[in-house]
Short mmCIF file of C-alpha atoms in Angstrom, two decimals:
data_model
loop_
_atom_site.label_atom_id
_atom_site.label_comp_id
_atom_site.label_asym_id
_atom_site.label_seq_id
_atom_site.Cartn_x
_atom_site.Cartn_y
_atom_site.Cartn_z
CA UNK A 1 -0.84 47.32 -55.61
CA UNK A 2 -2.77 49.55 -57.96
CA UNK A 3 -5.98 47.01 -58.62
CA UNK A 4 -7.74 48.91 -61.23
CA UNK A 5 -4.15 49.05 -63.26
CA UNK A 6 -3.44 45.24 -61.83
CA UNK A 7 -7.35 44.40 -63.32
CA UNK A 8 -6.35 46.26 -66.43
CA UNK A 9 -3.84 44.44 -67.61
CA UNK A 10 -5.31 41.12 -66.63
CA UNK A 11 -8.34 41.61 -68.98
CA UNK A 12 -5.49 42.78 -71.36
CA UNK A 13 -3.84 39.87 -71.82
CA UNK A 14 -7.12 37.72 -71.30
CA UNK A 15 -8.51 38.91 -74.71
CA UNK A 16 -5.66 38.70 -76.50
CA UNK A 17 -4.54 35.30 -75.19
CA UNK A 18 -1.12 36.58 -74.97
CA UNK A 19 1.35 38.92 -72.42
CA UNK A 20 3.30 40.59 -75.76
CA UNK A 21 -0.03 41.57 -77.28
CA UNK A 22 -2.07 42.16 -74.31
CA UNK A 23 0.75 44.48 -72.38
CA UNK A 24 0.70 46.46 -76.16
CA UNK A 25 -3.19 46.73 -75.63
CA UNK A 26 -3.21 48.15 -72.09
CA UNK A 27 0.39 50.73 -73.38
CA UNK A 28 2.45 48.68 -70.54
CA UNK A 29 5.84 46.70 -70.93
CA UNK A 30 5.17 43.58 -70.64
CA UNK A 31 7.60 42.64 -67.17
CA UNK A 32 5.27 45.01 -66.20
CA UNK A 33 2.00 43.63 -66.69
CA UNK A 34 3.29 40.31 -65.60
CA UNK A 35 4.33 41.42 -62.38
CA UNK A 36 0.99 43.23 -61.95
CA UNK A 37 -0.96 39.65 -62.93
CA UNK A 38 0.70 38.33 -60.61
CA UNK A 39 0.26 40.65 -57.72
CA UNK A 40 -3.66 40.12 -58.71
CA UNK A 41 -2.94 36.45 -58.31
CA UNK A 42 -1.63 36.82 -54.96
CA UNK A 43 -4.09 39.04 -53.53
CA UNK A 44 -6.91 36.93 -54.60
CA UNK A 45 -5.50 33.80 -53.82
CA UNK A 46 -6.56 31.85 -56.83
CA UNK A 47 -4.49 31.84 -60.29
CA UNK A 48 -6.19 33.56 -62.91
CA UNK A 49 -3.99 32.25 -65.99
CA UNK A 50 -2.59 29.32 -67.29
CA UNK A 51 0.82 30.10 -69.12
CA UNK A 52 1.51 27.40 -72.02
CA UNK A 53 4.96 28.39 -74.13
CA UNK A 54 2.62 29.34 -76.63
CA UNK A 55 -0.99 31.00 -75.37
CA UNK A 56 -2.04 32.27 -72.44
CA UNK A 57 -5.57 30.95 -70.87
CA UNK A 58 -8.17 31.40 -68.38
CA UNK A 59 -8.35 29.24 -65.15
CA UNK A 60 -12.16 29.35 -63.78
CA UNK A 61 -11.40 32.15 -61.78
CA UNK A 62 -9.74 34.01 -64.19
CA UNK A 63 -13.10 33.33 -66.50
CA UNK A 64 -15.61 34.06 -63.36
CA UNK A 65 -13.40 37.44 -62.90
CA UNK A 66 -12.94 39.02 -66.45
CA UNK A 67 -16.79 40.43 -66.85
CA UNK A 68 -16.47 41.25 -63.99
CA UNK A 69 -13.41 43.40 -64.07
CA UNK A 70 -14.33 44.63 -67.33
CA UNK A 71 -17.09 46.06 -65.92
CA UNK A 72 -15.59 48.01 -63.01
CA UNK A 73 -12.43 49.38 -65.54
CA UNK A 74 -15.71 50.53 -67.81
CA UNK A 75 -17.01 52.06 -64.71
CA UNK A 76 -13.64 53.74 -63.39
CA UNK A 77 -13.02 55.07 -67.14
CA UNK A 78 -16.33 57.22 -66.79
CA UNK A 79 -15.77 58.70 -63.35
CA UNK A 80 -12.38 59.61 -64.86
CA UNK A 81 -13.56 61.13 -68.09
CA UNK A 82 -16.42 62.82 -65.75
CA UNK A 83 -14.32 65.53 -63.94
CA UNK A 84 -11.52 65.35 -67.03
CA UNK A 85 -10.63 68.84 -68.09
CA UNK A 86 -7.61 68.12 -69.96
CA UNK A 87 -8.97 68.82 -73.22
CA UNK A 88 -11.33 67.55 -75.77
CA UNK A 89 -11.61 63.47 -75.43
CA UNK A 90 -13.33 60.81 -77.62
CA UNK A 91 -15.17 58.21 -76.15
CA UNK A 92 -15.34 55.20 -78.73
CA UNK A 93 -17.38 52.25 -77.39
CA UNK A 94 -16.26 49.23 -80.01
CA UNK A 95 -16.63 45.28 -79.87
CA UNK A 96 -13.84 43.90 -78.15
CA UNK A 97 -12.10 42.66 -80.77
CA UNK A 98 -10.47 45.50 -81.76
CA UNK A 99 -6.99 45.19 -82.61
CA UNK A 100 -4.48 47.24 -80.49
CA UNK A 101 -2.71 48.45 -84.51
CA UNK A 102 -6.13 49.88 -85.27
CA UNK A 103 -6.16 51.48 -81.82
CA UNK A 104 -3.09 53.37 -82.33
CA UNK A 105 -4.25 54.11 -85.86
CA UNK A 106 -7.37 55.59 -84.61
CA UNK A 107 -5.60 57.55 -81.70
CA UNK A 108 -3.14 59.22 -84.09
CA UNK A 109 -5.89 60.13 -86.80
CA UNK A 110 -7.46 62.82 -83.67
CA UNK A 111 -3.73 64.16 -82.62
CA UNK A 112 -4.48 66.75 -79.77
CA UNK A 113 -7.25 65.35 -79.03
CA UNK A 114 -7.70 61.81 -76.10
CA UNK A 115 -9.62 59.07 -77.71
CA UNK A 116 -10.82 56.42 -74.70
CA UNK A 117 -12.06 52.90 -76.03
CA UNK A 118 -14.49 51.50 -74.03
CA UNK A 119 -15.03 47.44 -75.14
CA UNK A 120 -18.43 46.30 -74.82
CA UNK A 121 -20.42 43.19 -76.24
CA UNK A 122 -23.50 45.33 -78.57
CA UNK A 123 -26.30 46.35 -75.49
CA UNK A 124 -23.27 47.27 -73.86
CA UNK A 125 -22.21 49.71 -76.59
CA UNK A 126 -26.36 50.97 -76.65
CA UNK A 127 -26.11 51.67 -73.18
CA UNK A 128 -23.49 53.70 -73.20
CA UNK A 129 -24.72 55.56 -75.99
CA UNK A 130 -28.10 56.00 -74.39
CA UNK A 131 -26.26 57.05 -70.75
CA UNK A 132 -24.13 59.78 -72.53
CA UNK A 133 -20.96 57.62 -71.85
CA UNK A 134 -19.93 57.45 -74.93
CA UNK A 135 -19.58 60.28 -78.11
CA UNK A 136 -19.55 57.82 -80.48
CA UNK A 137 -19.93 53.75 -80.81
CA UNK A 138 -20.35 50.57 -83.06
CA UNK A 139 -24.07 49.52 -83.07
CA UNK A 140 -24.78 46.07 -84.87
CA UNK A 141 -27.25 46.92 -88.07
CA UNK A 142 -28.66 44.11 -91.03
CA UNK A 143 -25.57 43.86 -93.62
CA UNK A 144 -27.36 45.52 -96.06
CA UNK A 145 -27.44 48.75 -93.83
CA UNK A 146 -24.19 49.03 -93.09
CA UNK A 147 -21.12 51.18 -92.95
CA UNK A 148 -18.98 47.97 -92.06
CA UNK A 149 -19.06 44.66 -92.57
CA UNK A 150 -17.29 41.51 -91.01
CA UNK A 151 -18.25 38.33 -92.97
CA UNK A 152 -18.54 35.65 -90.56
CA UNK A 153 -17.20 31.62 -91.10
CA UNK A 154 -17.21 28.80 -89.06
CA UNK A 155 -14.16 28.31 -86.60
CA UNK A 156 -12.70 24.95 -85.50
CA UNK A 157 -9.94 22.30 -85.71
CA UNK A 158 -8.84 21.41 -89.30
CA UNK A 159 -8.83 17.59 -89.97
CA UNK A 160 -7.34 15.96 -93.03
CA UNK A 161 -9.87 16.38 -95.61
CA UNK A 162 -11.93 19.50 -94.07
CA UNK A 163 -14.12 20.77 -96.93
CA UNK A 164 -13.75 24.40 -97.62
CA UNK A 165 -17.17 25.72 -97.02
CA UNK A 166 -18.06 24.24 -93.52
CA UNK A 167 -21.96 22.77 -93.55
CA UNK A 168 -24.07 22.65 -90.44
CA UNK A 169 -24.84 18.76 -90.57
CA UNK A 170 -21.19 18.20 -90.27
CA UNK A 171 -21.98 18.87 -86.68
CA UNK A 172 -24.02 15.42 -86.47
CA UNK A 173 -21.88 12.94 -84.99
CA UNK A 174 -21.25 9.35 -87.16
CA UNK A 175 -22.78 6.16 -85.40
CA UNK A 176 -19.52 5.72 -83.77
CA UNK A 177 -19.47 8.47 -81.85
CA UNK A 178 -23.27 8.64 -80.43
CA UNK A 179 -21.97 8.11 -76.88
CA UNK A 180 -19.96 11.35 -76.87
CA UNK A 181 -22.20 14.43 -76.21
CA UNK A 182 -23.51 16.24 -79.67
CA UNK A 183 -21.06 18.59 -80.92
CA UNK A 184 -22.27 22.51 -80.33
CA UNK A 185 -22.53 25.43 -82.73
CA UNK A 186 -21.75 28.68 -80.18
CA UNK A 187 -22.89 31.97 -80.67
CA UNK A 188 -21.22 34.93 -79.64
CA UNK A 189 -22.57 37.55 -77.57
CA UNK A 190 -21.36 39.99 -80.48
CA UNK A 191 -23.48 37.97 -82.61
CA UNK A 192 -26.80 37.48 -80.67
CA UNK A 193 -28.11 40.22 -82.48
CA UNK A 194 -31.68 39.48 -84.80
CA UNK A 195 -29.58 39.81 -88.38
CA UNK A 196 -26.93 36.70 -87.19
CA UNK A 197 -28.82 35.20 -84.61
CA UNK A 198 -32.48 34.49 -86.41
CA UNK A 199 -30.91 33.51 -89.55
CA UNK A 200 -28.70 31.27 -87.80
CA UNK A 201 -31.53 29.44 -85.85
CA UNK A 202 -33.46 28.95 -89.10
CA UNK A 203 -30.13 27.33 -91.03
CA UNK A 204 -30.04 24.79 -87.80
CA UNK A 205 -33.52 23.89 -87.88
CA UNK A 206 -33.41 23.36 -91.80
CA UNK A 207 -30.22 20.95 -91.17
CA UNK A 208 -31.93 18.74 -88.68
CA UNK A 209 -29.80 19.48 -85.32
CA UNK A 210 -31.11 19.56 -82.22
CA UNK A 211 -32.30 22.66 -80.62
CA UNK A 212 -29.92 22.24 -78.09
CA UNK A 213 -26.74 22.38 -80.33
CA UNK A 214 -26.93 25.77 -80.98
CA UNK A 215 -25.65 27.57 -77.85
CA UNK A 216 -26.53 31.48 -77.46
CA UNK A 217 -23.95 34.29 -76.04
CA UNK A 218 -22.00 31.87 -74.73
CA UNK A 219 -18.89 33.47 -73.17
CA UNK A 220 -15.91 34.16 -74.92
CA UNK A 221 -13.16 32.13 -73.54
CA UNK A 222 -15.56 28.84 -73.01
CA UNK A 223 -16.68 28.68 -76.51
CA UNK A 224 -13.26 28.58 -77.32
CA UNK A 225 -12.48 26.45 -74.56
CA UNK A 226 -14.87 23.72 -75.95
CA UNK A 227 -13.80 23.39 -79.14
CA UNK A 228 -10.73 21.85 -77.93
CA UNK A 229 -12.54 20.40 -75.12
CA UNK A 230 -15.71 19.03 -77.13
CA UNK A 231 -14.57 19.11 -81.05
CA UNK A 232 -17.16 22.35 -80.65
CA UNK A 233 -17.48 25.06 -83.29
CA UNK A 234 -17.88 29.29 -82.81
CA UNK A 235 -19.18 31.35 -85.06
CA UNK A 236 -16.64 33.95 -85.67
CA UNK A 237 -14.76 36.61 -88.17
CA UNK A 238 -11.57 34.98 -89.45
CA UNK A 239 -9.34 37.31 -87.64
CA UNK A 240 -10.97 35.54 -84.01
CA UNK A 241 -10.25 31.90 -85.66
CA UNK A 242 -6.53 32.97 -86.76
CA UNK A 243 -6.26 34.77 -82.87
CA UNK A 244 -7.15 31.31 -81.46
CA UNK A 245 -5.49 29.45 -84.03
CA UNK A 246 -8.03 27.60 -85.39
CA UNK A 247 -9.05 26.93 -89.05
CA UNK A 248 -11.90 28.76 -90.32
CA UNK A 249 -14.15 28.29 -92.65
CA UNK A 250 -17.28 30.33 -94.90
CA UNK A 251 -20.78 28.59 -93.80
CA UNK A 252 -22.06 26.43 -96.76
CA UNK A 253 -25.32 27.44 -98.22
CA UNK A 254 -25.62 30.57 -95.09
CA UNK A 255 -24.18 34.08 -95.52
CA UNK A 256 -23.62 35.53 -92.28
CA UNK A 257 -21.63 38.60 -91.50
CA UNK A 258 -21.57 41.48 -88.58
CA UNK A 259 -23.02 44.66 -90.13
CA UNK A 260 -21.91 47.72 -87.63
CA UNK A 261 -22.96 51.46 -88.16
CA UNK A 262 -21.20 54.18 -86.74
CA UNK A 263 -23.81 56.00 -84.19
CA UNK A 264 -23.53 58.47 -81.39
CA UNK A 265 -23.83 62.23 -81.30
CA UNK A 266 -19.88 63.38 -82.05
CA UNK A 267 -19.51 65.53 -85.35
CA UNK A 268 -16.82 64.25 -87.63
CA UNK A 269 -15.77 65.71 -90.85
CA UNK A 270 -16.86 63.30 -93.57
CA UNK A 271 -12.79 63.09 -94.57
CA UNK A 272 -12.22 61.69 -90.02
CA UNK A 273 -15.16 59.84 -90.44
CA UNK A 274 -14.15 57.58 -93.22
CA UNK A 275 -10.88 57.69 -92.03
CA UNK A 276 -12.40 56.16 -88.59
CA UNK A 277 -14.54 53.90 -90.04
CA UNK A 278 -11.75 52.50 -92.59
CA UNK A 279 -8.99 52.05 -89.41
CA UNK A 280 -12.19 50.07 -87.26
CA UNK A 281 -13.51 48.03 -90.17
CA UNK A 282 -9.29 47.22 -90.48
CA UNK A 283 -9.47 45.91 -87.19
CA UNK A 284 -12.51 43.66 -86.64
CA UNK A 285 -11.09 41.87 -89.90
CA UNK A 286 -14.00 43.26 -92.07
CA UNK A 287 -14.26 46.11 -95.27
CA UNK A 288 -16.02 49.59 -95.23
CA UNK A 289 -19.04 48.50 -97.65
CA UNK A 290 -18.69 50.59 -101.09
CA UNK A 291 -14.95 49.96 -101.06
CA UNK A 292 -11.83 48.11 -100.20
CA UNK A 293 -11.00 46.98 -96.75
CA UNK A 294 -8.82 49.64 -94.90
#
């Protein structure tokens, strides 16, 4: 069994919550990327995924294993691109919510020339840019600096009656329901950057809700875990809510958004730039500021 390739398309399907899109991620037929999940499975020992007719999600193992992995394929991809001499590559470092369209997009805007994605929450994406590991990457900026922008809602289930702006004190729980633990506003770790993350903290404190409900980089696949679990809520781009299938709604009285600038030392023409920044901003659900959304 080829791990790194059996690792691969595990995290594949893990972030996309699904074998059709996750084996299109990783460029694998999808028999095949089940059979390698499996062999993972069965050389660990433990399951990693729980298959529902519908989604695909993450045992405990499977959600103590996916930084994890992601980190060693991050890893492998350098020592590869190290000794490459195949011709001139791209080295992208983007959020990991990238959709595999824009991928392809991307890829056939450089033909003849090997664009690599490496995912990465945002110090991830600094690092690599600081370590030479990457030409170019997505580095998290104050909206009002930035090349893209991803406005950010509030994601959870839809009840009869949900308002359409969703406001912070809705997470206070009615007399009825004091027993149950309070209801939790998570934080990505794309988001626990100072332009969300402050602003955020300030909007809680002005609602009245405990310190305690607002939960910081908490991982991925447990903040969406809970709010099935726990009746929780993520902070999140609408694209992430519609992945999950859960409603989403714009914060009342709080505009939030991801602002992203494209940094690194790769020269583009200003014609593949905007063309690279259009196809990215397409697929984190967001709009090149100064015009339309790709």
């Amino acid at each position: 069994m080829d791990l790194l390739e059996s690792l691969r398309s595990f995290c594949a399907v893990a972030a996309e919550r699904s074998f059709t899109r996750g084996a299109e991620r990783c460029g694998q037929p999808q028999p095949v990327a089940s059979r390698r999940i499996a062999g993972l499975e069965e050389r660990l020992g433990v399951p990693l995924l729980i298959r529902t007719s519908r989604r695909v999600e993450l045992t405990p193992d499977g959600e103590r294993l996916q930084p994890l992995a992601q980190e060693l394929l991050a890893r492998a991809d350098r020592i590869e691109r190290l000794f490459a001499d195949d011709g001139p590559v791209l080295v992208l470092g983007v959020p990991p919510g990238v959709t595999a369209r824009a991928r392809a997009a991307i890829r056939r805007g450089f033909a003849g020339r090997e664009v690599v994605f490496v995912a990465d929450d945002p110090a991830g994406r600094a690092e690599l840019l600081q370590a030479g590991s990457a030409h170019l990457a997505l580095v998290p900026v104050a909206p009002d600096g930035a090349e893209i922008c991803v406005p950010l809602g509030i994601a959870q289930h839809s009840p009869a009656g949900t308002p359409r702006a969703f406001f912070l004190d809705q997470l206070r729980r009615p007399v009825r329901e004091r027993a149950h633990p309070p209801r939790a506003l998570h934080l990505l770790a794309e988001d626990d950057v100072p332009a969300v993350r402050d602003r955020l903290r300030d909007a809680v404190f002005a609602a009245g809700l405990r310190a305690d409900q607002l939960i910081i980089s908490t991982p991925a696949a447990e903040a969406w875990t809970r709010v099935h679990e726990r009746g929780d809520v993520v902070v999140a781009s609408a694209a992430e809510a519609d992945r999950e299938e859960l409603a989403w709604s714009p914060p009342g009285r709080l505009d939030l958004a991801r602002g992203y600038r494209l940094a690194g030392p790769a020269e583009l023409t200003a014609g593949d730039r905007a063309a690279l920044l259009g196809r990215l901003a397409s697929g984190l659900g967001g709009r090149v500021r100064g015009r339309d959304a790709a």
